[in-house]
XYZ file of C-alpha atoms in Angstrom:
730
model
C 0.000 0.000 0.000
C 1.721 3.176 -1.234
C 0.659 6.825 -1.155
C 2.515 9.338 -3.320
C 2.384 12.688 -1.538
C 2.901 15.913 -3.502
C 0.656 18.590 -1.994
C -1.094 19.120 1.348
C -4.063 16.929 2.247
C -6.402 19.959 2.275
C -5.996 20.359 -1.503
C -7.286 16.944 -2.480
C -10.956 17.828 -2.923
C -12.545 18.160 -6.323
C -13.003 21.906 -6.002
C -9.240 22.347 -5.828
C -8.859 20.199 -8.948
C -11.338 22.462 -10.741
C -9.455 25.576 -9.719
C -6.117 24.157 -10.862
C -7.584 23.018 -14.185
C -9.106 26.454 -14.769
C -5.776 28.127 -14.020
C -3.869 25.849 -16.398
C -6.468 26.409 -19.115
C -6.348 30.178 -18.654
C -2.552 30.330 -18.698
C -2.512 28.623 -22.091
C -5.055 30.879 -23.802
C -2.618 32.556 -26.272
C -1.105 29.235 -27.368
C -4.528 27.618 -27.651
C -5.929 30.416 -29.804
C -2.938 30.143 -32.124
C -3.470 26.378 -32.313
C -7.150 26.795 -33.204
C -6.236 29.217 -35.987
C -3.750 26.690 -37.370
C -6.349 23.931 -37.221
C -8.761 26.118 -39.144
C -6.314 27.311 -41.798
C -3.962 24.360 -42.288
C -5.316 21.245 -40.590
C -4.491 18.763 -37.864
C -1.087 17.741 -39.271
C 0.262 21.249 -38.719
C -1.212 22.070 -35.296
C 1.147 19.991 -33.149
C 4.901 19.571 -32.855
C 6.349 17.888 -35.988
C 7.989 15.133 -33.962
C 4.730 14.255 -32.253
C 2.886 14.282 -35.593
C 5.477 11.960 -37.088
C 5.051 9.519 -34.201
C 1.269 9.643 -34.549
C 1.491 8.905 -38.267
C 3.949 6.081 -37.620
C 1.501 4.558 -35.131
C -1.201 4.743 -37.816
C 1.189 3.245 -40.401
C 0.983 6.427 -42.482
C 3.710 8.519 -44.126
C 3.900 12.280 -43.611
C 4.196 13.087 -47.292
C 1.001 11.255 -48.220
C -0.872 12.131 -45.046
C -0.620 15.806 -46.006
C -2.910 15.047 -48.916
C -5.969 14.838 -46.676
C -5.398 18.210 -45.038
C -6.589 21.562 -46.364
C -3.449 23.329 -47.588
C -4.335 26.932 -48.504
C -3.235 28.251 -51.878
C 0.037 30.094 -51.360
C 3.457 30.362 -52.987
C 5.299 27.108 -52.523
C 8.614 27.034 -50.702
C 11.426 24.552 -50.609
C 9.817 22.977 -47.545
C 6.145 23.455 -48.369
C 3.757 21.197 -50.211
C 4.082 21.141 -53.982
C 0.828 19.238 -54.483
C -1.824 21.205 -52.610
C -5.494 20.314 -52.618
C -8.446 22.576 -53.165
C -11.169 22.759 -50.477
C -13.612 20.802 -52.668
C -11.329 17.774 -52.384
C -12.663 17.195 -48.872
C -16.033 15.580 -48.376
C -17.865 12.914 -46.441
C -16.558 10.245 -48.805
C -12.907 10.817 -47.937
C -11.804 7.620 -46.205
C -8.072 7.996 -45.607
C -6.283 9.394 -42.594
C -9.212 11.651 -41.646
C -11.294 8.769 -40.398
C -8.320 7.193 -38.618
C -7.918 10.460 -36.707
C -11.626 11.015 -36.017
C -11.998 13.759 -38.628
C -14.476 11.920 -40.819
C -17.717 10.432 -39.541
C -17.510 7.529 -41.968
C -15.613 4.601 -40.515
C -15.617 0.825 -40.556
C -17.951 -1.183 -38.352
C -14.883 -2.538 -36.529
C -14.829 0.823 -34.737
C -18.069 -0.113 -32.957
C -16.828 -3.608 -32.175
C -13.654 -2.182 -30.667
C -15.680 0.280 -28.613
C -17.874 -2.522 -27.280
C -14.814 -4.458 -26.106
C -13.289 -1.353 -24.536
C -16.521 -0.509 -22.693
C -16.602 -3.913 -21.001
C -13.646 -2.936 -18.794
C -15.248 0.291 -17.501
C -17.381 0.363 -14.363
C -19.104 2.682 -11.930
C -17.158 3.224 -8.710
C -19.572 3.508 -5.777
C -18.226 4.756 -2.427
C -20.447 4.335 0.628
C -18.788 5.551 3.832
C -20.471 6.276 7.189
C -20.176 9.986 6.336
C -21.976 9.598 3.003
C -21.376 8.355 -0.524
C -20.360 9.431 -3.992
C -19.801 7.956 -7.452
C -17.100 8.011 -10.087
C -15.897 5.999 -13.064
C -13.006 3.546 -13.112
C -11.532 1.064 -15.564
C -9.407 -2.030 -15.360
C -5.813 -1.524 -16.538
C -4.506 -5.019 -15.744
C -6.110 -8.323 -14.701
C -6.180 -7.073 -11.093
C -5.877 -3.264 -10.994
C -8.382 -0.458 -11.516
C -7.545 3.160 -12.380
C -9.677 6.101 -11.258
C -9.158 9.604 -9.825
C -7.644 10.451 -6.466
C -10.684 12.600 -5.714
C -12.872 9.499 -6.282
C -10.794 7.242 -4.014
C -8.654 9.456 -1.777
C -7.343 6.904 0.705
C -7.168 3.178 1.457
C -9.867 3.708 4.084
C -12.219 5.256 1.544
C -11.417 2.555 -1.015
C -12.261 -0.062 1.610
C -15.858 1.179 1.469
C -16.038 1.083 -2.332
C -17.137 -1.325 -5.034
C -16.938 -1.268 -8.825
C -20.034 -2.181 -10.803
C -19.683 -3.502 -14.348
C -22.594 -3.759 -16.810
C -24.380 -0.866 -15.103
C -25.963 0.110 -18.395
C -28.874 -0.510 -20.729
C -28.895 -3.572 -22.963
C -29.602 -3.593 -26.697
C -33.331 -3.791 -25.927
C -33.150 -0.659 -23.794
C -33.714 -2.526 -20.534
C -31.182 -2.291 -17.696
C -28.668 -5.094 -17.405
C -27.962 -6.694 -14.052
C -24.794 -5.023 -12.673
C -21.908 -7.279 -11.704
C -20.313 -5.914 -8.530
C -16.780 -6.527 -7.235
C -15.250 -5.418 -3.955
C -12.327 -3.014 -4.185
C -9.332 -4.353 -2.243
C -6.887 -1.601 -1.131
C -4.995 -4.106 1.030
C -3.906 -5.906 -2.138
C -2.670 -2.720 -3.819
C -3.238 0.987 -3.401
C -1.275 3.853 -4.962
C -2.483 7.408 -5.281
C -1.126 10.757 -6.460
C -3.016 13.897 -5.476
C -1.282 16.231 -7.916
C -1.874 13.989 -10.936
C -5.260 13.026 -9.441
C -5.064 9.289 -9.986
C -5.538 6.198 -7.841
C -4.654 2.636 -8.788
C -6.226 -0.001 -6.586
C -6.693 -3.763 -6.589
C -10.079 -5.367 -7.162
C -11.204 -8.715 -5.770
C -10.602 -11.605 -8.153
C -14.156 -12.960 -7.694
C -17.399 -11.500 -6.422
C -19.867 -13.066 -4.018
C -21.662 -14.835 -6.853
C -18.420 -16.386 -8.093
C -18.063 -14.233 -11.221
C -14.453 -13.744 -12.305
C -13.073 -10.224 -12.691
C -11.000 -11.233 -15.737
C -14.230 -11.796 -17.649
C -14.442 -8.032 -18.140
C -10.938 -7.671 -19.587
C -8.738 -4.626 -19.168
C -7.453 -1.622 -21.096
C -3.642 -1.733 -21.436
C -1.833 1.533 -20.797
C 0.861 2.592 -23.245
C 3.398 5.268 -22.356
C 4.713 5.741 -25.904
C 3.961 8.892 -27.864
C 1.797 8.806 -30.956
C -1.611 7.948 -29.507
C -3.127 11.361 -30.284
C -2.146 14.842 -31.418
C -3.678 18.295 -31.180
C -6.732 18.560 -33.413
C -7.887 14.958 -33.114
C -11.234 14.027 -31.631
C -11.357 11.642 -28.685
C -14.034 9.445 -27.125
C -15.070 9.125 -23.469
C -16.948 6.171 -21.955
C -18.276 7.184 -18.554
C -20.789 7.008 -15.736
C -21.703 10.718 -15.469
C -23.008 11.618 -12.011
C -23.237 7.900 -11.229
C -25.700 7.283 -14.057
C -25.659 4.202 -16.330
C -22.732 3.937 -18.725
C -22.756 6.462 -21.553
C -20.552 7.387 -24.488
C -19.328 10.766 -25.721
C -18.374 9.777 -29.256
C -15.998 12.019 -31.216
C -17.320 15.081 -29.424
C -14.130 16.229 -27.708
C -11.380 17.831 -29.789
C -7.895 18.002 -28.322
C -6.864 21.669 -28.248
C -3.733 21.550 -26.099
C -1.142 19.066 -24.832
C 0.679 20.118 -21.689
C 3.522 18.255 -20.059
C 1.207 16.311 -17.743
C -2.306 17.172 -18.881
C -4.389 17.334 -22.051
C -7.264 19.753 -22.766
C -10.212 18.842 -24.978
C -13.400 20.765 -25.730
C -16.908 19.835 -26.846
C -20.305 21.423 -27.382
C -22.126 18.714 -25.440
C -21.412 17.422 -21.940
C -18.334 17.193 -19.726
C -16.674 13.886 -18.992
C -17.023 11.997 -15.745
C -14.297 11.683 -13.114
C -12.119 8.605 -13.624
C -13.197 7.885 -17.217
C -10.781 6.701 -19.906
C -10.248 9.062 -22.841
C -9.773 7.086 -26.086
C -8.491 7.765 -29.577
C -10.342 6.166 -32.491
C -8.218 3.025 -32.212
C -9.567 2.601 -28.650
C -6.197 3.209 -27.048
C -6.315 5.073 -23.742
C -4.933 8.581 -24.241
C -5.723 10.128 -20.860
C -7.513 9.717 -17.541
C -10.344 12.240 -17.393
C -10.245 14.058 -14.078
C -11.738 17.539 -14.259
C -13.886 19.966 -16.144
C -12.537 23.449 -16.799
C -15.317 25.524 -15.257
C -16.829 28.841 -16.095
C -16.002 31.184 -13.225
C -17.311 34.385 -11.700
C -15.311 37.567 -11.119
C -13.798 36.045 -8.007
C -12.648 32.918 -9.833
C -15.294 30.647 -8.285
C -16.733 27.848 -10.456
C -20.282 28.508 -11.583
C -23.268 26.190 -11.741
C -25.513 26.031 -14.791
C -27.949 28.456 -13.109
C -25.218 31.068 -12.622
C -24.773 30.569 -8.897
C -21.493 29.457 -7.288
C -21.049 25.723 -7.755
C -20.424 23.333 -4.843
C -19.240 19.701 -5.124
C -22.481 18.479 -3.571
C -24.374 19.685 -6.641
C -22.735 17.033 -8.840
C -20.613 17.434 -11.931
C -23.696 17.571 -14.177
C -24.633 20.952 -12.613
C -21.246 22.513 -13.414
C -21.072 25.265 -16.036
C -17.957 24.372 -17.948
C -15.947 25.313 -21.041
C -13.461 22.472 -21.482
C -12.297 19.125 -20.121
C -8.921 18.151 -18.703
C -7.335 14.712 -18.580
C -4.114 13.368 -17.097
C -1.784 11.975 -19.753
C -1.392 8.206 -19.465
C 2.384 8.437 -19.880
C 2.608 10.563 -16.724
C 0.531 8.097 -14.714
C 2.867 5.296 -15.796
C 5.960 7.350 -14.965
C 4.691 8.016 -11.443
C 3.907 4.349 -10.914
C 7.267 3.256 -12.286
C 9.089 5.324 -9.643
C 7.485 3.517 -6.713
C 9.724 1.211 -4.709
C 7.682 -1.955 -4.238
C 8.335 -5.526 -3.183
C 6.450 -8.791 -3.106
C 2.913 -9.035 -4.406
C 2.541 -5.257 -4.768
C 5.533 -5.170 -7.115
C 4.123 -8.068 -9.124
C 0.745 -6.366 -9.527
C 2.369 -3.062 -10.507
C 4.584 -4.771 -13.068
C 1.529 -6.302 -14.747
C 0.704 -2.769 -15.917
C 3.860 -2.745 -18.012
C 3.305 -6.053 -19.769
C 1.834 -6.378 -23.267
C -1.780 -7.582 -23.226
C -2.470 -11.276 -23.698
C -5.741 -10.626 -25.483
C -5.709 -9.400 -29.094
C -6.685 -5.868 -29.965
C -10.095 -5.237 -31.498
C -10.206 -5.630 -35.257
C -9.166 -2.411 -36.916
C -7.026 -1.244 -34.013
C -3.222 -1.206 -34.277
C -1.164 -3.714 -32.337
C -0.163 -2.545 -28.876
C 3.251 -0.928 -28.732
C 5.833 -1.888 -26.144
C 4.988 -0.905 -22.586
C 7.448 1.098 -20.483
C 9.341 -0.949 -17.948
C 9.629 -0.076 -14.268
C 12.293 2.506 -15.147
C 9.838 4.361 -17.373
C 11.725 3.474 -20.547
C 10.139 1.769 -23.527
C 12.199 -1.247 -24.646
C 12.566 -1.469 -28.423
C 14.096 -4.915 -28.571
C 17.313 -3.648 -30.116
C 19.599 -3.484 -27.082
C 22.442 -6.023 -27.170
C 21.805 -8.992 -24.921
C 25.009 -8.928 -22.956
C 27.012 -10.782 -21.825
C 28.193 -12.296 -25.073
C 28.685 -11.364 -28.688
C 25.810 -9.792 -30.595
C 25.239 -9.091 -34.252
C 22.856 -6.349 -35.446
C 21.814 -6.173 -39.082
C 19.236 -3.709 -40.414
C 16.863 -5.370 -42.867
C 13.070 -4.919 -42.916
C 13.390 -6.200 -39.370
C 16.175 -5.198 -37.035
C 17.480 -8.509 -35.712
C 19.557 -8.846 -32.572
C 21.206 -12.190 -31.982
C 23.019 -13.469 -28.915
C 24.205 -16.830 -27.692
C 24.289 -16.303 -23.924
C 21.329 -16.261 -21.557
C 20.064 -12.726 -20.878
C 19.917 -11.331 -17.403
C 16.436 -10.961 -15.853
C 16.574 -7.205 -16.469
C 17.167 -7.787 -20.173
C 14.279 -10.157 -20.739
C 11.337 -8.495 -22.372
C 8.742 -8.753 -25.118
C 9.968 -10.601 -28.182
C 12.987 -12.228 -26.512
C 13.593 -15.869 -25.865
C 16.516 -17.975 -24.794
C 18.178 -20.767 -26.619
C 19.599 -19.138 -29.438
C 17.735 -15.828 -29.138
C 16.293 -13.787 -31.986
C 14.804 -10.392 -31.255
C 13.196 -8.511 -34.126
C 11.496 -5.159 -34.395
C 10.454 -3.010 -37.324
C 13.507 -1.326 -38.828
C 12.044 2.135 -38.172
C 11.666 1.257 -34.474
C 7.946 1.918 -34.566
C 6.781 -1.245 -32.886
C 8.573 -4.243 -31.335
C 7.641 -7.759 -32.262
C 5.301 -9.422 -29.785
C 6.691 -12.928 -30.007
C 9.476 -14.940 -31.522
C 9.064 -17.328 -34.439
C 6.677 -16.999 -37.350
C 4.542 -14.336 -35.631
C 7.534 -11.973 -35.661
C 7.698 -12.198 -39.437
C 3.933 -11.985 -39.848
C 3.654 -8.895 -37.646
C 6.506 -7.045 -39.341
C 5.290 -7.810 -42.861
C 1.704 -6.951 -41.949
C 2.828 -3.574 -40.608
C 4.593 -2.665 -43.849
C 1.720 -3.997 -45.942
C -0.852 -1.984 -44.002
C 1.242 1.167 -44.358
C 1.643 0.693 -48.105
C -2.065 0.052 -48.694
C -2.977 3.076 -46.578
C -0.620 5.223 -48.645
C -2.237 3.856 -51.784
C -5.693 4.882 -50.562
C -4.448 8.331 -49.606
C -2.881 8.797 -53.033
C -6.207 8.085 -54.692
C -7.685 11.220 -53.120
C -5.151 13.728 -54.479
C -4.409 15.351 -57.794
C -1.760 13.520 -59.802
C 0.249 16.597 -60.764
C -0.397 20.321 -60.220
C 1.811 22.119 -62.716
C 1.589 25.684 -61.363
C 2.316 24.628 -57.779
C 5.265 22.522 -58.876
C 6.747 25.327 -60.972
C 6.535 27.648 -57.994
C 8.240 25.024 -55.828
C 10.937 24.527 -58.484
C 11.660 28.264 -58.728
C 11.888 28.576 -54.955
C 14.215 25.564 -54.746
C 16.803 27.091 -57.101
C 16.225 30.708 -56.054
C 19.700 31.097 -54.548
C 21.580 29.507 -57.446
C 23.912 31.747 -59.436
C 22.134 32.175 -62.768
C 25.456 32.656 -64.580
C 27.294 29.667 -63.120
C 28.696 27.153 -65.593
C 30.913 24.093 -65.699
C 32.465 22.881 -62.450
C 31.056 25.752 -60.291
C 27.544 24.807 -61.445
C 28.196 21.164 -60.656
C 29.508 21.990 -57.189
C 26.583 24.306 -56.450
C 24.062 21.656 -57.463
C 25.816 18.944 -55.457
C 25.785 21.154 -52.358
C 22.097 22.012 -52.855
C 21.049 18.382 -53.361
C 22.857 17.244 -50.219
C 21.712 20.178 -48.080
C 18.034 19.732 -48.961
C 18.065 15.939 -48.739
C 16.386 16.047 -45.332
C 14.306 12.949 -44.639
C 16.260 9.974 -45.948
C 13.861 7.043 -46.222
C 15.323 3.564 -46.075
C 14.841 1.139 -48.944
C 11.189 0.068 -48.822
C 9.700 0.517 -52.287
C 6.255 -0.738 -51.262
C 5.870 2.075 -48.732
C 6.069 5.097 -51.065
C 7.398 4.175 -54.497
C 4.529 1.931 -55.622
C 1.607 3.697 -53.905
C 2.437 7.188 -55.183
C 5.890 8.175 -56.436
C 6.191 5.889 -59.479
C 2.576 5.962 -60.646
C 1.904 7.014 -64.235
C -0.973 9.382 -65.117
C -3.339 6.400 -65.487
C -2.456 5.442 -61.867
C -0.684 2.261 -63.005
C 2.925 1.201 -62.599
C 5.097 0.419 -65.626
C 8.269 -1.591 -65.587
C 11.013 0.877 -66.310
C 12.717 -1.377 -68.885
C 9.952 -3.498 -70.437
C 6.995 -1.117 -70.174
C 4.746 -3.861 -68.767
C 1.928 -2.494 -66.618
C 0.982 -3.496 -63.070
C -1.435 -2.204 -60.467
C 0.198 -0.715 -57.410
C -1.524 -3.193 -55.106
C -0.215 -6.063 -57.225
C 3.414 -5.092 -56.642
C 2.810 -4.085 -53.021
C 1.475 -7.546 -52.189
C 4.152 -9.287 -54.250
C 6.882 -7.446 -52.356
C 5.211 -8.294 -49.036
C 5.338 -11.973 -49.949
C 9.011 -11.690 -50.937
C 9.804 -9.859 -47.687
C 8.076 -12.546 -45.624
C 10.068 -15.271 -47.366
C 13.314 -13.391 -46.821
C 12.661 -12.894 -43.134
C 11.751 -16.523 -42.615
C 15.007 -17.396 -44.312
C 16.912 -15.081 -41.987
C 15.251 -16.617 -38.940
C 16.029 -20.134 -40.082
C 19.646 -19.191 -40.711
C 20.024 -17.564 -37.288
C 18.489 -20.507 -35.505
C 20.666 -22.915 -37.494
C 23.874 -20.857 -37.236
C 23.682 -19.309 -33.774
C 27.392 -18.432 -33.802
C 27.427 -16.967 -37.317
C 29.746 -14.033 -37.917
C 28.551 -10.690 -39.256
C 30.122 -11.521 -42.642
C 28.293 -14.849 -42.808
C 24.986 -13.210 -41.951
C 25.557 -10.472 -44.541
C 26.311 -13.116 -47.173
C 23.108 -14.960 -46.279
C 21.129 -11.730 -46.601
C 22.650 -11.065 -50.025
C 21.753 -14.555 -51.187
C 18.178 -14.222 -49.943
C 17.779 -10.851 -51.624
C 19.090 -12.215 -54.897
C 16.710 -15.174 -54.807
C 13.723 -13.146 -53.564
C 14.073 -9.684 -55.135
C 11.650 -6.797 -54.890
C 9.906 -5.484 -58.009
C 12.218 -2.508 -57.956
C 15.238 -1.353 -59.953
C 18.118 0.818 -58.778
C 19.245 2.502 -61.991
C 22.598 2.839 -60.244
C 23.191 -0.776 -59.127
C 23.429 -1.364 -55.403
C 26.726 -3.208 -55.735
C 28.349 0.026 -56.928
C 27.808 1.646 -53.515
C 27.787 -1.507 -51.326
C 24.051 -1.123 -50.561
C 24.714 1.798 -48.256
C 22.088 4.326 -47.223
C 20.988 6.935 -48.134
C 21.920 5.848 -51.667
C 19.977 2.586 -51.430
C 16.705 4.249 -50.484
C 17.075 7.439 -52.547
C 13.776 7.538 -54.431
C 15.171 9.511 -57.380
C 16.862 6.399 -58.790
C 14.258 3.768 -57.820
C 11.743 2.535 -60.418
C 9.205 -0.267 -60.594
C 10.698 -3.202 -62.479
C 9.747 -6.882 -62.550
C 12.507 -9.208 -61.260
C 13.138 -10.743 -64.696
C 14.223 -7.390 -66.143
C 16.076 -6.500 -62.982
C 18.055 -9.729 -63.265
C 18.590 -9.324 -67.024
C 20.159 -5.899 -66.557
C 22.220 -7.018 -63.556
C 24.796 -4.379 -62.685
C 25.896 -3.611 -66.245
C 26.363 0.082 -67.057
C 24.137 1.668 -69.678
C 25.319 1.776 -73.283
C 24.094 2.066 -76.877
C 24.350 -0.897 -79.218
C 25.233 -0.043 -82.840
C 23.437 -3.156 -84.100
C 21.274 -5.975 -82.851
C 23.214 -9.031 -84.016
C 25.841 -9.072 -81.284
C 23.559 -8.492 -78.283
C 21.274 -10.718 -76.263
C 17.742 -9.317 -76.464
C 14.481 -9.734 -74.610
C 11.525 -7.530 -73.672
C 13.720 -5.571 -71.266
C 16.355 -4.460 -73.756
C 19.752 -5.579 -75.055
C 22.750 -6.783 -73.118
C 26.279 -7.967 -73.615
C 29.346 -8.116 -71.386
C 30.073 -4.427 -71.859
C 26.668 -3.009 -71.002
C 22.879 -2.849 -71.146
C 20.500 -0.792 -73.301
C 16.903 -0.606 -71.992
C 13.919 -1.071 -74.275
C 11.975 1.719 -72.584
C 12.500 4.862 -70.465
C 15.970 5.819 -71.678
C 15.381 9.484 -70.928
C 14.072 8.807 -67.431
C 16.906 6.445 -66.436
C 19.474 8.842 -67.889
C 18.167 11.747 -65.800
C 18.007 9.548 -62.702
C 21.610 8.416 -63.209
C 22.806 11.978 -63.799
C 21.063 13.008 -60.575
C 22.919 10.246 -58.728
C 26.271 11.397 -60.119
C 25.537 14.936 -58.922
C 24.217 13.914 -55.513
C 26.933 11.345 -54.706
C 30.128 12.412 -56.515
C 33.034 9.998 -56.256
C 30.932 6.985 -55.276
C 30.610 5.265 -58.658
C 32.852 4.834 -61.648
C 35.927 3.576 -59.827
C 35.762 0.003 -61.114
C 35.824 -1.423 -64.610
C 32.266 -2.732 -64.318
C 30.863 0.471 -62.895
C 29.900 3.524 -64.893
C 32.956 4.642 -66.928
C 33.320 8.324 -67.753
C 33.277 7.655 -71.489
C 29.615 6.561 -71.155
C 28.521 10.059 -70.074
C 27.714 11.174 -73.667
C 25.271 8.257 -73.950
C 23.311 9.502 -70.951
C 23.296 13.062 -72.268
C 22.078 11.857 -75.650
C 19.266 9.801 -74.115
C 18.336 12.810 -72.004
C 18.093 15.062 -75.050
C 16.320 12.563 -77.287
C 13.479 11.867 -74.823
C 11.836 14.945 -73.328
C 10.734 15.123 -69.702
C 7.212 13.704 -69.356
C 4.360 14.455 -66.958
C 5.213 11.141 -65.279
C 8.703 12.386 -64.436
C 7.376 15.770 -63.307
C 5.000 13.985 -60.941
C 7.813 11.753 -59.655
C 10.068 14.729 -59.040
C 7.392 16.686 -57.166
C 6.351 13.656 -55.108
C 9.946 12.823 -54.157
C 10.601 16.454 -53.222
C 7.723 16.229 -50.740
C 9.139 13.069 -49.213
C 12.908 13.566 -49.094
C 13.284 17.287 -49.756
C 15.555 17.458 -52.790
C 14.784 17.578 -56.510
C 16.318 16.317 -59.768
C 17.876 19.300 -61.589
C 17.849 17.458 -64.936
C 14.046 17.234 -64.747
C 13.566 20.803 -63.535
C 16.089 22.357 -65.949
C 16.846 19.988 -68.855
C 18.847 22.768 -70.515
C 21.499 22.592 -67.773
C 22.715 19.160 -68.877
C 25.356 20.496 -71.294
C 26.340 23.315 -68.922
C 27.383 21.030 -66.058
C 30.953 19.762 -65.950
C 30.382 16.184 -64.783
C 34.085 15.311 -64.778
C 34.285 16.151 -61.068
C 31.894 13.352 -60.106
C 34.349 10.547 -60.930
C 36.887 9.454 -58.300
């Protein structure tokens, strides 16, 4: 039994919580008004801190560049960092199904949303306190198989909790008739922790009630301390027992308007939340613990009742005149609990809060992210399992391998002993939940979901907006010396391309290349060498299957060769990639730069290409064949030992290769099989013979949105003969 003391006992009543909430809300008025203006003019993706937005999008398996498509971007001159593909206001309607509905900004959503809400509501009950001095009600919800979370002002002390029960199913059934409540005794002797300043109490509940019903039958709502559950501008949901009444739902009525360090403010035109209620995002993840309304006040700062008179706690929350709601951020509750020094059964019950849930998430909700450990840190599965040698290789999964048993402190989700394989998504977004085949399935499913979401988002936006892109192009080169020529021009362009290459996505063509970047005006993909057409979903799913096969191969190798060296593992990865390639071509072969990033994932030189053509080209440099008799031919082009000539897209691959030479000078051309300097005239000729198409303009604009830099040979084809490329060779 632990009590966390922060402020004097006299300040624990609900009236003090109201006064503090009102003061916090008032202090943030200038920032909140600025936020509301941003929400109105630019949209939810611009109202919060960029880092927090990125984490929210990652949790939703969305990419920033494509997510911007569903926001209203006002018409304005484009900049080097602004959107080059803005949308007009009429692009937004009730039929828009992309990120808006994931973030509660569109009322159309899948029926799984209701099913998830039903499951979440099961874990929420009415807290009834009946002491000799009187009684009161609140809301509470299970956060582990044994522990309930509510407000400190609902359960202030172990003595008060000893007179309390929690009642589940205190609600109407589908026929409108009341269900029979299922009541459990609250057990503060098993566990009790409270924090007056953060206004939370965590307390144990009896495992069975007098009728023999099991508490676990009502499930629990796991708490997640990671960022990304909600951002400013999103709408949240509250399931509650207002004023002790049967369970009710405030659905998408509260919009988050401010995120403080420990609290979150949300406003609505309907009713306030109820003390101790969970505040959910649309994936039914708990965002906050509702604890207070922000009241309307009189000239003396006293909260007002709905009839204009001073409000008193005995009137009930439903009589409070209010202007906003305040919740305690879940991450802060977990941090406070993690700092407690506990032993025995109390420590075991507390630690259950930080374990991943055993039950699956509702359909349509994202998998639960890793829970913070007792130190408040979120394990990502990538830490070396010392003692012993470890090998870390970044592939679509990050795999950590060790041969010694981990210490108890190092054991966590996704780890097992034997030989051990720990795998998490390469971007660190979500750790694997279990070893074996489920690790592969979870990682591949995450990438597949992200790619298909990006595909849906791309369907809602204009393919190419010429005027906006020209404005973005002019702004990008605005500081270039208009009279530069030769080597100075080359150096200036190289510096610009590197400086503006901000986000540097890793090599995952299904994420952005297929869903948006490489689409042609008819919204189909075409193999860069053969011209064969494919739907984006076709290649996305094909690459997912190849990725799954690769990862299973990696797992089998690691389990078979537990003491493999880094070189042996790298060789195995190369062999798997060669036998299970993606439908993607690097016009500058990966072997020329040893598969290093950011070259490997640079979208400017990635194109859709079926594996047969990819294999046929190999890593031969481009060349022109004077005749057809000496060369091996197929649908992809012509090839002999000295080079490869594509059947299609010569202009596009030439401009992509020239971009690469400008962006990464000195990295290719230093071996006989790499691009020799005498082949430069071939690229320039292909560039001049095939004009830049709308497809390439779209690619260039889309890539600029994602990774920041542009291809000068697409923007200014006339510069090709003015650039002295000799400085790009080693």
